[in-house]
Amino acid sequence: MFVGLLLSRYLNMSVEGQEAVTTVTPGQYILIEGNDDEYPFVAKLLKFFGDESHKQKKALVQWFLRLSEVPQNKKLLLGRSPHPQEIFYYLGRACDNEINAESILGTVHVRQDNSPDTLYVKLSWDTKAFNVLDPVLMQDTPASTPPKPALPLFPPCASPTATPVAGSVSDTRATMSAGKRSTLEAESIHSASKLSASKILSAKRRGSAADTPGVRKKLQLSIGASECLYCLFNILFSPFFPELRKELRNSVCFPCFLIQVTPSTPRHATPSIPSRTVPARQPGNILDEARARLHVSSVPESLPCREQEFQDIYNFVESKVMDGTGGCMYISGVPGTGKTATIHEVIRCLQHASDMDEIPTFRFIEINGMKMTDPHQAYVQILQKLTDQKVTADHAAALLEKRFSNPAPKKETTVLLVDELDLLWTRKQNVMYNLFDWPTRRHARLVVLTIANTMDLPERIMINRVASRLGLTRMSFQPYSFKQLQQIITSRLNKVKAFEEDALQLVSRKVAALSGDARRCLDICRRATEICEHSASHPSSTGLVRMSHVMEALDEMFSSSYITAIGCASLQEQLFLRAVIAEFRRLGLEEATFQQVFVQHRALSRVEGLQPISVSEGLAVCQRLGACRLLLLEASRLDMLQRVRLNVSQDDVLYALKAVRD
Amino acid sequence: MSHGQHYSERFCHQRLPEKPVGMESQHKHLLELLRRTAVHGESNSVLIVGPRGSGKTMLLNCVLRELLEVKDVNKNVLPVHLNGLLQTDDRIALKEITRQLNLENVVGDKVFGSFAENLAFLLEALKKGDRSSSRPVLFILDEFDLFAHHKNQTLLYNLLDVSQSAQAPVAVIGLTCRLDVLELLEKRVKSRFSHRQIHLLSSLSFIQYLDNVRSQLSLPQDFPDTKFYDEWNDSIKVRHFSSYPQLVDVLQRHYNSSKDFRSLHLLLMLALSRVSASKPAIKPTDLLEASRVCMVDSKANILHGLSILELCLIIAMKHLNDIYEGEPFNFQMVHNEFKKFLQRKSHSIHNFDKPVVMKAFEHLQQLELIKSMDSSTAKIQKEYQLMKLLLDHSQIMEALQKYPQCPTDVKQWAMSAFG
């Protein structure tokens, strides 16, 4: 695709299909292929060198930034609206300044004074602030003199009738100023030609990698309408691109097609819930306050009991961000053990550190397997959070693949949190594979933190090549012990005195024995405050939540309701349950048909001195018991032949029935 | 007749009662919970569990009505009603939520975007909200257990996750009659549910039940015609009830069978429909008659409509059931049994051709009085398909007693022990 020729100090390059040969020499400003076809990266070429194996040609560059590449939250530091052609001298160190020569698209002209047409540079950006550019920086390289069109810009074979667009991918100012065009025109042509070159390149490259329809669609859509028209005409009428012409004619034949938008969807719909007219009331008394603090949603001042885990994850992510490398980590633990909360806390601390300039900046994005409709939506969500683009899943996968595998000019480290990993499982496991494969790429700078519930998930559901890429950096969150739970509540309450000490201990011991789920613990405490509030009418009560309140809350949440339900059932329903047990005993099986049970039922009602009920009524009774799942029933179309089973143990039923009679 | 309208609204559940009866503590709990969501912006989740007809929806609607009467709350909550029987998967449920919330991707009555976009949009909307400034959303999930069968329980996870995180305040209220509903939830979903359950189990005694019947039957105080009001309410006083032991028996029977209001309302509606302008009072006989209609066996009516031949076939099947202890039979066996009866005992029944008997047999199958036991009907000849009878002996004997002009020999055949 590229015919690169490494001479001592310059590179001849040409794009296949375009017959121009461009020469780049160190000191020139160059365009480098990036994520965005319309706005390639800008840099100044410092020197060429071969890599260790002398197979790949590399180049050392000094980066320039467009404003769109500056992080969103730092854009305001500029203090004025930027000119679209303005770029900034990059002083940061976070970016790799070594690129593949292959990714060079062509040259560009950069000036230091404010000119509306060409790219110009006035300020420098050191990841913290914009500064006035030291002119020395722009001149210290040996080739600071304006790039001379020394070597053949147009090879001899180029037809003299070719329009400049067709011919040049490079700095054409010299030739064009000689021509009759105004500078303005020349510039627009320049940008058009640059664009087309970039696009041809990336289209070709993609075409050879994977000829997905999604990629082609992107190609069409990303061309601005006017530029497109221009280059389209040039391409169609120039005799030089037979192959490209065909391709373009097939895909973008009618310019109107390009600006077509989907007519139906309401565009720019902002997702929002209407706001309320009266602001929410603030907590009034001490119990309200405690309840607000104990709500799972309230963000605590600190995360107690997870110090070790916090430190491990912090060190892992920090080292990766510092080194600019990538890696994976797998975190397991039962629900409600603070996995997601700990990671959020780690990220909060790291963001703070990066704000304080202790570590390089990084981006944090988060996806959740439960919050998507299909595993492949993961690509869409990641891409949308990275670049704000909305594309289909296939296309997003292609774009992400490109983003993470290409040499990484000016890329911050991305920290990706994948929650509920097990739901990203697909039959071929390609989503998981990609997620774990990207961090291993040399230029990806991706740290993937994954969360799931089971410790042995990699062994159980992942095929070898996926599990191997996930690596062995694992961590498991143990369920909280009762002491930890107690500490969590105490730290959340933070000196709001609403609970008696014993009450707290009871909650934490009970929850620790059951599941160790902190959410459960907080919910019980919240319910206990409510119960306390309702019973607060007693003058003797201190207003504190006591043991009895907690007991009541625990009872409400954990006691099985079957026994109460049997106790509250109607007489015939209770009789039917007794008939079921009697029939089970007779058969020696735990299953009987309705017909068999009904015979028992009739006998029992005779014993009890009740009028026997009809079959329809009996069926209705049976269905009612089935609806609240005291009985398990077969489909009701089987009528009298449906089989009946108990959903509670026989002892429970007998106990409940005995309690009713006494 | 305005009191007729009044009752039809009451018994057909078109109007809420002034106060839910027998569930004061549950009412207080739920009202308090939803009030905190509406006023303080506190997110909550709760399940209302109770058998069918125990008044779950009534309780919730009463609470909502009371809540919306509060001035501050009135314009500040967004109720979203979903039903597991209508929103059978998450895609439909999401569209319905978006439509009811009237988010910005709704145009007219249509929701735009794919399933994935809708989910992302809704989650984004909820995420942007916060406790103090967004309107609280009340998600009411009727037949909650059916939502637990959706793929991955995505909707439940997300709703409950929102209720446990600092996003727009929501209250997730589930209504279900399954006692084991928590076991249906996936562990992550379960962890996010607050485990608040409000049980509606009526422990109504018979005395309370009778009071209830009386209060359900009495006219409200603001009834315009005071003379009629006095007469009517007097007619359903206690002494009228107790002077008819039969009436108390009927009500006791209903109470024994089920305590829920829906079946009671059905009974009272039937009784009231017998009141007319010429007979402007409810009589105990009306209730007895209504009770008879309610209690009637559904298959008895079908049996009364059968032909003699079909009845004979049913008797033959009954005998086969006796002989073979409930094992399935086929047409050939039934036909043989029927032929034996014709040869030995019958005086009044003529011999029918086999195709005619077959036709009668098929008719019984269509009425679902007998049911084929084979799953693949195509392979076996019709005559040899195994069948089972879906009738109880008592039902057959009762039907024979009431069958108009049933031949005596047929009755005797039915009564005889074997064939």
PDB file of N, CA and C in Angstrom, chain B residues 302-315 338 349 352 356-357 359-361 363-364 367 369 400 403-407 410:
ATOM      1  N   ILE B 302     -73.119 -28.730  31.668  1.00  0.00           N
ATOM      2  CA  ILE B 302     -72.764 -29.402  30.418  1.00  0.00           C
ATOM      3  C   ILE B 302     -73.408 -30.787  30.384  1.00  0.00           C
ATOM      4  N   LEU B 303     -73.352 -31.474  31.506  1.00  0.00           N
ATOM      5  CA  LEU B 303     -73.901 -32.833  31.540  1.00  0.00           C
ATOM      6  C   LEU B 303     -75.404 -32.822  31.277  1.00  0.00           C
ATOM      7  N   HIS B 304     -76.074 -31.789  31.747  1.00  0.00           N
ATOM      8  CA  HIS B 304     -77.525 -31.720  31.506  1.00  0.00           C
ATOM      9  C   HIS B 304     -77.843 -31.577  30.039  1.00  0.00           C
ATOM     10  N   GLY B 305     -76.913 -31.053  29.308  1.00  0.00           N
ATOM     11  CA  GLY B 305     -77.192 -30.829  27.890  1.00  0.00           C
ATOM     12  C   GLY B 305     -76.796 -31.991  26.997  1.00  0.00           C
ATOM     13  N   LEU B 306     -76.287 -33.071  27.563  1.00  0.00           N
ATOM     14  CA  LEU B 306     -75.839 -34.191  26.728  1.00  0.00           C
ATOM     15  C   LEU B 306     -77.024 -35.011  26.232  1.00  0.00           C
ATOM     16  N   SER B 307     -76.799 -35.768  25.137  1.00  0.00           N
ATOM     17  CA  SER B 307     -77.820 -36.700  24.662  1.00  0.00           C
ATOM     18  C   SER B 307     -77.738 -37.973  25.504  1.00  0.00           C
ATOM     19  N   ILE B 308     -78.773 -38.819  25.401  1.00  0.00           N
ATOM     20  CA  ILE B 308     -78.790 -40.080  26.148  1.00  0.00           C
ATOM     21  C   ILE B 308     -77.597 -40.949  25.753  1.00  0.00           C
ATOM     22  N   LEU B 309     -77.306 -40.988  24.451  1.00  0.00           N
ATOM     23  CA  LEU B 309     -76.181 -41.804  23.995  1.00  0.00           C
ATOM     24  C   LEU B 309     -74.876 -41.356  24.645  1.00  0.00           C
ATOM     25  N   GLU B 310     -74.662 -40.032  24.664  1.00  0.00           N
ATOM     26  CA  GLU B 310     -73.433 -39.512  25.258  1.00  0.00           C
ATOM     27  C   GLU B 310     -73.379 -39.805  26.755  1.00  0.00           C
ATOM     28  N   LEU B 311     -74.541 -39.701  27.387  1.00  0.00           N
ATOM     29  CA  LEU B 311     -74.609 -40.003  28.813  1.00  0.00           C
ATOM     30  C   LEU B 311     -74.252 -41.458  29.054  1.00  0.00           C
ATOM     31  N   CYS B 312     -74.768 -42.343  28.171  1.00  0.00           N
ATOM     32  CA  CYS B 312     -74.463 -43.770  28.295  1.00  0.00           C
ATOM     33  C   CYS B 312     -72.965 -44.011  28.170  1.00  0.00           C
ATOM     34  N   LEU B 313     -72.338 -43.319  27.231  1.00  0.00           N
ATOM     35  CA  LEU B 313     -70.891 -43.480  27.058  1.00  0.00           C
ATOM     36  C   LEU B 313     -70.151 -43.064  28.336  1.00  0.00           C
ATOM     37  N   ILE B 314     -70.625 -41.977  28.930  1.00  0.00           N
ATOM     38  CA  ILE B 314     -69.971 -41.517  30.163  1.00  0.00           C
ATOM     39  C   ILE B 314     -70.113 -42.560  31.267  1.00  0.00           C
ATOM     40  N   ILE B 315     -71.301 -43.178  31.332  1.00  0.00           N
ATOM     41  CA  ILE B 315     -71.496 -44.209  32.356  1.00  0.00           C
ATOM     42  C   ILE B 315     -70.568 -45.399  32.077  1.00  0.00           C
ATOM     43  N   PHE B 338     -70.537 -50.437  26.247  1.00  0.00           N
ATOM     44  CA  PHE B 338     -71.862 -49.937  25.853  1.00  0.00           C
ATOM     45  C   PHE B 338     -72.674 -51.055  25.194  1.00  0.00           C
ATOM     46  N   ILE B 349     -83.071 -48.304  25.035  1.00  0.00           N
ATOM     47  CA  ILE B 349     -82.090 -47.709  24.122  1.00  0.00           C
ATOM     48  C   ILE B 349     -81.937 -48.604  22.896  1.00  0.00           C
ATOM     49  N   PHE B 352     -77.081 -48.341  18.279  1.00  0.00           N
ATOM     50  CA  PHE B 352     -76.567 -47.305  17.379  1.00  0.00           C
ATOM     51  C   PHE B 352     -75.442 -47.878  16.535  1.00  0.00           C
ATOM     52  N   VAL B 356     -71.922 -43.622  14.575  1.00  0.00           N
ATOM     53  CA  VAL B 356     -72.715 -42.684  15.354  1.00  0.00           C
ATOM     54  C   VAL B 356     -72.160 -42.582  16.772  1.00  0.00           C
ATOM     55  N   VAL B 357     -71.810 -43.759  17.322  1.00  0.00           N
ATOM     56  CA  VAL B 357     -71.223 -43.764  18.672  1.00  0.00           C
ATOM     57  C   VAL B 357     -69.892 -43.002  18.665  1.00  0.00           C
ATOM     58  N   LYS B 359     -69.072 -40.583  16.775  1.00  0.00           N
ATOM     59  CA  LYS B 359     -69.373 -39.154  16.693  1.00  0.00           C
ATOM     60  C   LYS B 359     -69.681 -38.608  18.100  1.00  0.00           C
ATOM     61  N   ALA B 360     -70.485 -39.371  18.822  1.00  0.00           N
ATOM     62  CA  ALA B 360     -70.830 -38.944  20.187  1.00  0.00           C
ATOM     63  C   ALA B 360     -69.575 -38.875  21.056  1.00  0.00           C
ATOM     64  N   PHE B 361     -68.715 -39.854  20.865  1.00  0.00           N
ATOM     65  CA  PHE B 361     -67.456 -39.905  21.617  1.00  0.00           C
ATOM     66  C   PHE B 361     -66.607 -38.657  21.329  1.00  0.00           C
ATOM     67  N   HIS B 363     -67.676 -35.849  20.291  1.00  0.00           N
ATOM     68  CA  HIS B 363     -68.326 -34.669  20.859  1.00  0.00           C
ATOM     69  C   HIS B 363     -67.936 -34.489  22.328  1.00  0.00           C
ATOM     70  N   LEU B 364     -67.886 -35.611  23.042  1.00  0.00           N
ATOM     71  CA  LEU B 364     -67.471 -35.556  24.444  1.00  0.00           C
ATOM     72  C   LEU B 364     -66.044 -35.009  24.563  1.00  0.00           C
ATOM     73  N   LEU B 367     -66.072 -31.336  24.148  1.00  0.00           N
ATOM     74  CA  LEU B 367     -66.557 -30.663  25.357  1.00  0.00           C
ATOM     75  C   LEU B 367     -65.541 -30.739  26.492  1.00  0.00           C
ATOM     76  N   LEU B 369     -64.858 -33.229  28.284  1.00  0.00           N
ATOM     77  CA  LEU B 369     -65.245 -34.114  29.377  1.00  0.00           C
ATOM     78  C   LEU B 369     -64.315 -35.318  29.407  1.00  0.00           C
ATOM     79  N   LEU B 400     -77.159 -37.426  36.746  1.00  0.00           N
ATOM     80  CA  LEU B 400     -78.187 -38.409  36.400  1.00  0.00           C
ATOM     81  C   LEU B 400     -79.480 -38.142  37.163  1.00  0.00           C
ATOM     82  N   TYR B 403     -81.106 -35.212  35.468  1.00  0.00           N
ATOM     83  CA  TYR B 403     -81.301 -35.256  34.014  1.00  0.00           C
ATOM     84  C   TYR B 403     -82.784 -35.422  33.716  1.00  0.00           C
ATOM     85  N   PRO B 404     -83.347 -34.594  32.847  1.00  0.00           N
ATOM     86  CA  PRO B 404     -84.787 -34.693  32.585  1.00  0.00           C
ATOM     87  C   PRO B 404     -85.128 -35.994  31.834  1.00  0.00           C
ATOM     88  N   GLN B 405     -86.088 -36.716  32.351  1.00  0.00           N
ATOM     89  CA  GLN B 405     -86.596 -37.949  31.746  1.00  0.00           C
ATOM     90  C   GLN B 405     -85.486 -38.946  31.416  1.00  0.00           C
ATOM     91  N   CYS B 406     -84.685 -39.210  32.392  1.00  0.00           N
ATOM     92  CA  CYS B 406     -83.625 -40.189  32.175  1.00  0.00           C
ATOM     93  C   CYS B 406     -84.239 -41.587  32.287  1.00  0.00           C
ATOM     94  N   PRO B 407     -84.005 -42.477  31.298  1.00  0.00           N
ATOM     95  CA  PRO B 407     -84.575 -43.833  31.374  1.00  0.00           C
ATOM     96  C   PRO B 407     -84.098 -44.550  32.636  1.00  0.00           C
ATOM     97  N   VAL B 410     -81.069 -46.937  32.402  1.00  0.00           N
ATOM     98  CA  VAL B 410     -79.774 -46.238  32.361  1.00  0.00           C
ATOM     99  C   VAL B 410     -79.338 -45.866  33.771  1.00  0.00           C
TER     100      VAL B 410
END
